[in-house]
Coordinates of C-alpha atoms in Angstrom, one line a residue:
X1 CA 179.1 31.6 -50.3
X2 CA 175.7 29.9 -50.6
X3 CA 174.2 32.9 -52.3
X4 CA 176.8 33.0 -55.0
X5 CA 177.1 29.3 -55.6
X6 CA 174.5 28.5 -58.3
X7 CA 175.3 24.8 -58.4
X8 CA 178.1 22.4 -57.2
X9 CA 178.3 18.7 -58.2
X10 CA 180.7 15.8 -58.7
X11 CA 180.4 14.0 -62.0
X12 CA 181.7 10.4 -62.2
X13 CA 181.7 8.7 -65.6
X14 CA 179.4 11.4 -66.9
X15 CA 176.8 10.9 -64.2
X16 CA 176.0 13.4 -61.4
X17 CA 176.7 12.1 -57.9
X18 CA 176.0 13.4 -54.5
X19 CA 179.2 14.7 -52.8
X20 CA 180.2 16.6 -49.7
X21 CA 178.6 19.9 -49.0
X22 CA 182.0 21.6 -48.7
X23 CA 183.4 22.0 -52.2
X24 CA 187.1 21.6 -51.0
X25 CA 186.2 18.1 -49.7
X26 CA 184.3 17.5 -53.0
X27 CA 187.4 18.4 -55.0
X28 CA 189.5 15.9 -53.0
X29 CA 186.9 13.3 -53.5
X30 CA 186.7 13.8 -57.2
X31 CA 190.5 13.6 -57.6
X32 CA 190.7 10.5 -55.5
X33 CA 188.0 8.7 -57.3
X34 CA 189.5 8.9 -60.8
X35 CA 187.3 9.6 -63.9
X36 CA 185.5 12.3 -61.9
X37 CA 185.5 16.0 -61.7
X38 CA 183.9 18.8 -59.8
X39 CA 181.8 21.5 -61.5
X40 CA 181.0 24.6 -59.4
X41 CA 179.1 27.5 -60.8
X42 CA 179.3 31.0 -59.3
X43 CA 177.3 34.2 -60.0
X44 CA 179.0 37.6 -59.5
X45 CA 181.2 36.6 -56.4
X46 CA 183.0 39.3 -54.4
X47 CA 186.7 39.1 -53.8
X48 CA 186.1 37.8 -50.3
X49 CA 183.7 35.2 -51.5
X50 CA 186.0 34.1 -54.2
X51 CA 189.1 33.9 -52.0
X52 CA 188.3 30.4 -50.7
X53 CA 187.7 29.1 -54.3
X54 CA 191.1 30.6 -55.3
X55 CA 193.0 28.9 -52.5
X56 CA 191.3 25.5 -52.9
X57 CA 191.6 25.3 -56.7
X58 CA 194.9 27.0 -57.0
X59 CA 193.7 29.6 -59.5
X60 CA 196.2 32.1 -60.8
X61 CA 195.8 35.6 -59.2
X62 CA 195.7 37.3 -62.6
X63 CA 192.9 35.1 -63.8
X64 CA 191.1 35.7 -60.5
X65 CA 191.4 39.4 -60.9
X66 CA 189.9 39.2 -64.4
X67 CA 187.1 37.0 -63.1
X68 CA 186.2 39.4 -60.3
X69 CA 186.7 42.7 -62.3
X70 CA 184.8 41.5 -65.4
X71 CA 184.7 43.9 -68.4
X72 CA 187.1 41.6 -70.1
X73 CA 187.4 40.8 -73.8
X74 CA 187.0 37.2 -74.9
X75 CA 190.4 35.4 -74.5
X76 CA 192.1 32.2 -73.6
X77 CA 194.9 32.2 -70.9
X78 CA 197.1 29.2 -70.1
X79 CA 198.5 28.9 -66.6
X80 CA 200.5 26.3 -64.8
X81 CA 197.5 24.8 -62.9
X82 CA 194.5 25.8 -64.9
X83 CA 193.1 27.1 -68.2
X84 CA 191.1 30.3 -68.2
X85 CA 188.5 31.1 -70.9
X86 CA 186.5 34.3 -71.1
X87 CA 183.3 34.4 -73.1
X88 CA 180.7 37.1 -73.6
X89 CA 177.2 35.8 -74.0
X90 CA 174.8 38.3 -75.5
X91 CA 171.1 39.0 -75.3
X92 CA 169.1 40.9 -77.8
X93 CA 166.0 42.8 -76.7
X94 CA 163.9 43.1 -79.9
X95 CA 161.4 45.7 -78.5
X96 CA 164.2 48.0 -77.3
X97 CA 166.5 47.1 -80.1
X98 CA 169.5 46.7 -77.7
X99 CA 172.3 44.1 -77.5
X100 CA 173.3 43.4 -73.9
X101 CA 176.5 41.5 -73.3
X102 CA 177.3 39.6 -70.1
X103 CA 180.5 37.8 -69.1
X104 CA 181.3 34.2 -68.5
X105 CA 184.6 32.9 -67.2
X106 CA 185.5 29.2 -67.3
X107 CA 188.4 27.8 -65.2
X108 CA 189.5 24.3 -66.2
X109 CA 192.1 22.3 -64.3
X110 CA 192.9 19.0 -62.7
X111 CA 189.5 17.4 -62.1
X112 CA 187.6 20.6 -61.8
X113 CA 185.6 23.2 -63.7
X114 CA 184.7 26.6 -62.2
X115 CA 182.3 28.9 -64.1
X116 CA 181.9 32.5 -63.0
X117 CA 179.0 34.5 -64.5
X118 CA 178.4 38.2 -64.7
X119 CA 175.3 39.9 -66.1
X120 CA 171.8 38.7 -67.1
X121 CA 172.7 36.4 -70.0
X122 CA 172.8 32.9 -68.6
X123 CA 173.3 29.9 -70.9
X124 CA 174.8 27.7 -68.0
X125 CA 171.6 26.3 -66.6
X126 CA 170.5 24.9 -69.9
X127 CA 174.1 23.6 -70.6
X128 CA 174.3 21.8 -67.4
X129 CA 170.9 20.2 -67.8
X130 CA 171.7 19.2 -71.4
X131 CA 175.0 17.6 -70.4
X132 CA 173.4 15.7 -67.5
X133 CA 171.1 14.1 -70.0
X134 CA 174.1 13.1 -72.2
X135 CA 176.5 11.4 -69.9
X136 CA 178.5 10.0 -72.8
X137 CA 179.6 13.6 -73.5
X138 CA 180.1 14.6 -69.9
X139 CA 182.3 11.5 -69.4
X140 CA 185.0 13.3 -71.3
X141 CA 185.6 15.5 -68.3
X142 CA 186.1 19.2 -67.8
X143 CA 186.9 19.7 -71.5
X144 CA 183.3 18.6 -72.3
X145 CA 181.9 21.4 -70.1
X146 CA 184.1 24.0 -71.7
X147 CA 183.1 22.8 -75.2
X148 CA 179.4 22.8 -74.3
X149 CA 179.5 26.3 -72.8
X150 CA 181.4 27.7 -75.8
X151 CA 179.0 25.9 -78.2
X152 CA 175.9 27.3 -76.4
X153 CA 177.2 30.8 -76.4
X154 CA 178.2 30.7 -80.1
X155 CA 174.9 29.1 -81.2
X156 CA 173.1 31.9 -79.4
X157 CA 175.2 34.3 -81.4
X158 CA 173.7 32.9 -84.6
X159 CA 170.2 33.5 -83.2
X160 CA 171.0 37.1 -82.3
X161 CA 172.6 37.6 -85.8
X162 CA 169.4 36.4 -87.4
X163 CA 167.3 38.7 -85.3
X164 CA 169.5 41.6 -86.1
X165 CA 169.2 40.8 -89.8
X166 CA 165.4 40.8 -89.6
X167 CA 165.4 44.2 -87.9
X168 CA 167.8 45.5 -90.5
X169 CA 165.5 44.4 -93.3
X170 CA 162.7 46.4 -91.7
X171 CA 164.9 49.4 -91.4
X172 CA 166.1 49.1 -95.0
X173 CA 162.4 48.9 -96.2
X174 CA 161.7 52.0 -94.2
X175 CA 164.7 53.9 -95.6
X176 CA 163.8 53.1 -99.2
X177 CA 160.1 53.7 -98.9
X178 CA 158.8 55.3 -102.1
X179 CA 156.9 58.0 -100.3
X180 CA 159.8 58.9 -98.0
X181 CA 157.6 58.4 -95.0
X182 CA 160.4 56.8 -93.0
X183 CA 162.9 59.7 -93.2
X184 CA 162.1 61.2 -89.8
X185 CA 165.0 60.5 -87.4
X186 CA 166.1 57.6 -89.6
X187 CA 169.7 58.6 -89.4
X188 CA 169.6 58.4 -85.7
X189 CA 168.0 55.0 -85.8
X190 CA 170.7 53.7 -88.2
X191 CA 173.4 55.1 -86.0
X192 CA 171.9 53.5 -82.8
X193 CA 171.6 50.2 -84.7
X194 CA 175.2 50.5 -85.7
X195 CA 176.2 50.9 -82.1
X196 CA 174.3 47.7 -81.2
X197 CA 176.1 45.8 -84.0
X198 CA 179.4 47.1 -82.6
X199 CA 178.5 45.8 -79.1
X200 CA 177.8 42.5 -80.7
X201 CA 181.0 42.6 -82.6
X202 CA 183.0 43.1 -79.4
X203 CA 181.7 39.8 -78.1
X204 CA 182.2 37.7 -81.3
X205 CA 185.3 39.1 -82.9
X206 CA 188.0 38.5 -80.2
X207 CA 186.6 35.0 -79.6
X208 CA 187.9 33.7 -82.9
X209 CA 191.5 33.4 -81.7
X210 CA 190.7 31.4 -78.5
X211 CA 188.5 29.0 -80.5
X212 CA 191.3 28.4 -83.0
X213 CA 193.7 27.7 -80.3
X214 CA 191.4 25.2 -78.6
X215 CA 190.8 23.5 -82.0
X216 CA 194.6 23.0 -82.3
X217 CA 197.1 20.9 -80.4
X218 CA 199.2 21.7 -77.4
X219 CA 196.7 23.3 -75.1
X220 CA 196.9 21.8 -71.6
X221 CA 193.8 20.4 -69.8
X222 CA 192.1 19.9 -73.2
X223 CA 191.2 16.4 -74.2
X224 CA 192.8 15.5 -77.6
X225 CA 189.5 14.1 -78.9
X226 CA 187.7 17.4 -78.4
X227 CA 189.6 19.2 -81.1
X228 CA 187.1 18.4 -83.9
X229 CA 184.3 19.7 -81.6
X230 CA 186.1 23.0 -81.0
X231 CA 186.7 23.3 -84.8
X232 CA 182.9 23.0 -85.2
X233 CA 182.4 25.8 -82.7
X234 CA 185.1 27.8 -84.5
X235 CA 183.3 27.3 -87.9
X236 CA 180.0 28.5 -86.4
X237 CA 181.8 31.5 -84.9
X238 CA 183.3 32.3 -88.4
X239 CA 179.7 32.4 -89.7
X240 CA 178.7 34.7 -87.0
X241 CA 181.6 37.1 -87.7
X242 CA 180.7 37.1 -91.4
X243 CA 177.1 38.0 -90.4
X244 CA 178.4 40.8 -88.2
X245 CA 180.6 42.1 -91.0
X246 CA 177.7 42.0 -93.4
X247 CA 175.5 43.9 -91.0
X248 CA 178.1 46.6 -90.5
X249 CA 178.6 47.1 -94.2
X250 CA 174.9 47.1 -95.0
X251 CA 174.3 49.7 -92.2
X252 CA 177.0 51.9 -93.7
X253 CA 175.5 51.6 -97.2
X254 CA 172.0 52.3 -95.9
X255 CA 173.2 55.4 -94.0
X256 CA 175.0 56.6 -97.1
X257 CA 171.9 56.0 -99.3
X258 CA 169.7 57.7 -96.7
X259 CA 171.9 60.8 -96.7
X260 CA 171.9 60.8 -100.5
X261 CA 168.1 60.6 -100.5
X262 CA 167.9 63.5 -98.1
X263 CA 170.2 65.5 -100.3
X264 CA 168.0 64.8 -103.4
X265 CA 164.8 65.6 -101.5
X266 CA 166.3 68.9 -100.4
X267 CA 167.4 69.7 -103.9
X268 CA 163.8 69.0 -105.1
X269 CA 162.4 71.2 -102.4
X270 CA 164.8 74.0 -103.3
X271 CA 163.8 73.8 -107.0
X272 CA 160.1 74.0 -106.1
X273 CA 160.7 76.9 -103.8
X274 CA 162.8 78.7 -106.5
X275 CA 160.1 78.0 -109.2
X276 CA 157.3 79.4 -107.0
X277 CA 159.5 82.4 -106.0
X278 CA 160.2 83.1 -109.7
X279 CA 156.4 83.0 -110.5
X280 CA 155.7 85.3 -107.6
X281 CA 158.4 87.8 -108.7
X282 CA 156.7 88.5 -112.0
X283 CA 153.5 90.2 -110.7
X284 CA 155.6 91.8 -107.9
X285 CA 157.8 93.4 -110.6
X286 CA 155.0 94.6 -112.7
X287 CA 153.0 95.9 -109.7
X288 CA 156.1 97.7 -108.5
X289 CA 156.6 99.4 -111.8
X290 CA 153.0 100.7 -111.8
X291 CA 153.3 101.7 -108.2
X292 CA 156.0 104.4 -108.9
X293 CA 153.4 107.1 -109.4
X294 CA 154.9 108.8 -112.4
X295 CA 152.6 111.1 -114.3
X296 CA 153.2 109.9 -117.8
X297 CA 153.0 106.1 -118.0
X298 CA 152.0 103.9 -120.9
X299 CA 148.3 103.0 -120.8
X300 CA 147.9 104.6 -117.4
X301 CA 144.7 106.4 -118.4
X302 CA 143.4 103.8 -120.8
X303 CA 140.2 101.9 -119.8
X304 CA 141.8 98.6 -120.9
X305 CA 145.1 99.3 -119.1
X306 CA 144.3 97.4 -115.9
X307 CA 142.9 94.3 -117.6
X308 CA 145.9 94.3 -119.9
X309 CA 148.5 94.4 -117.0
X310 CA 146.6 91.7 -115.1
X311 CA 146.5 89.5 -118.2
X312 CA 150.2 90.1 -118.8
X313 CA 150.9 88.9 -115.2
X314 CA 148.7 85.8 -115.7
X315 CA 150.3 85.0 -119.0
X316 CA 153.8 85.2 -117.8
X317 CA 153.0 83.2 -114.7
X318 CA 151.3 80.5 -116.9
X319 CA 154.3 80.4 -119.2
X320 CA 156.7 80.0 -116.3
X321 CA 154.6 77.3 -114.7
X322 CA 154.5 75.3 -117.9
X323 CA 158.2 75.6 -118.3
X324 CA 159.0 74.6 -114.7
X325 CA 156.5 71.7 -114.9
X326 CA 158.1 70.4 -118.1
X327 CA 161.5 70.4 -116.5
X328 CA 160.3 68.6 -113.4
X329 CA 160.7 71.5 -111.0
X330 CA 157.1 71.4 -110.0

């Protein structure tokens, strides 16, 4: 267990206190003291490692299965002895252009909070440190921890959304470059970017319903005074989801515009090829006629015949060139 326990502490009136090394004794102490709760943080525990936590805290087996399996969508489940919240913190690698989502499960019950983290994205250490410097917030009990964790995750969503918008602006500038220099593999880049936005959307979209429920009344183990704070988190999440919707629409529009530009460029290329082919056909036609080797052909034995035919070729080509140039084909 020590390798999966990131931190374990008792908080009394918002202040961290030293407690027993065994977390089952620490939970009994927190419940006996009044105004106290135990916060234990775990990182990717196995079923065997999590079994003791399950028995001591009375966690529901379905919630335990979700916490161990991971790969869950954001949700809020209410059980008899605990509240179970699933969050998906995300991390955006700007150089690689990838969105990586982790998973964060929060169990809240009578005088305890259990957080289980999967993946590399980790807002919990900063949240715990910030809460320990604001005991007036932490004094509200386990609800304060759940609010602070959700707030940290959603605030980071806003940062990721801003970073994605900046990269989208660069991609948009490249697509609409006047010289068309950014056309190589641009469709592939747009599609890859769209997949990253979809990954981000999977983390932010389903979280709206749990935040709305926490902002309302009737959810057990949630302090009544915390509802305005959860409403604030819900408002921030709405902004994030609007950002994501805007990103998705813009990407679709950019992809459509890029494909239309490619079609126009192909049409221009085909017109140029056709114009040059038409100009090349004229001398080919005339040369082919005079290559048929008939005995009696006009001007065949005249000294000015060859210059006249060459001049005719040049004149027709010049006429076609001028016509195609005027119509914008060349």
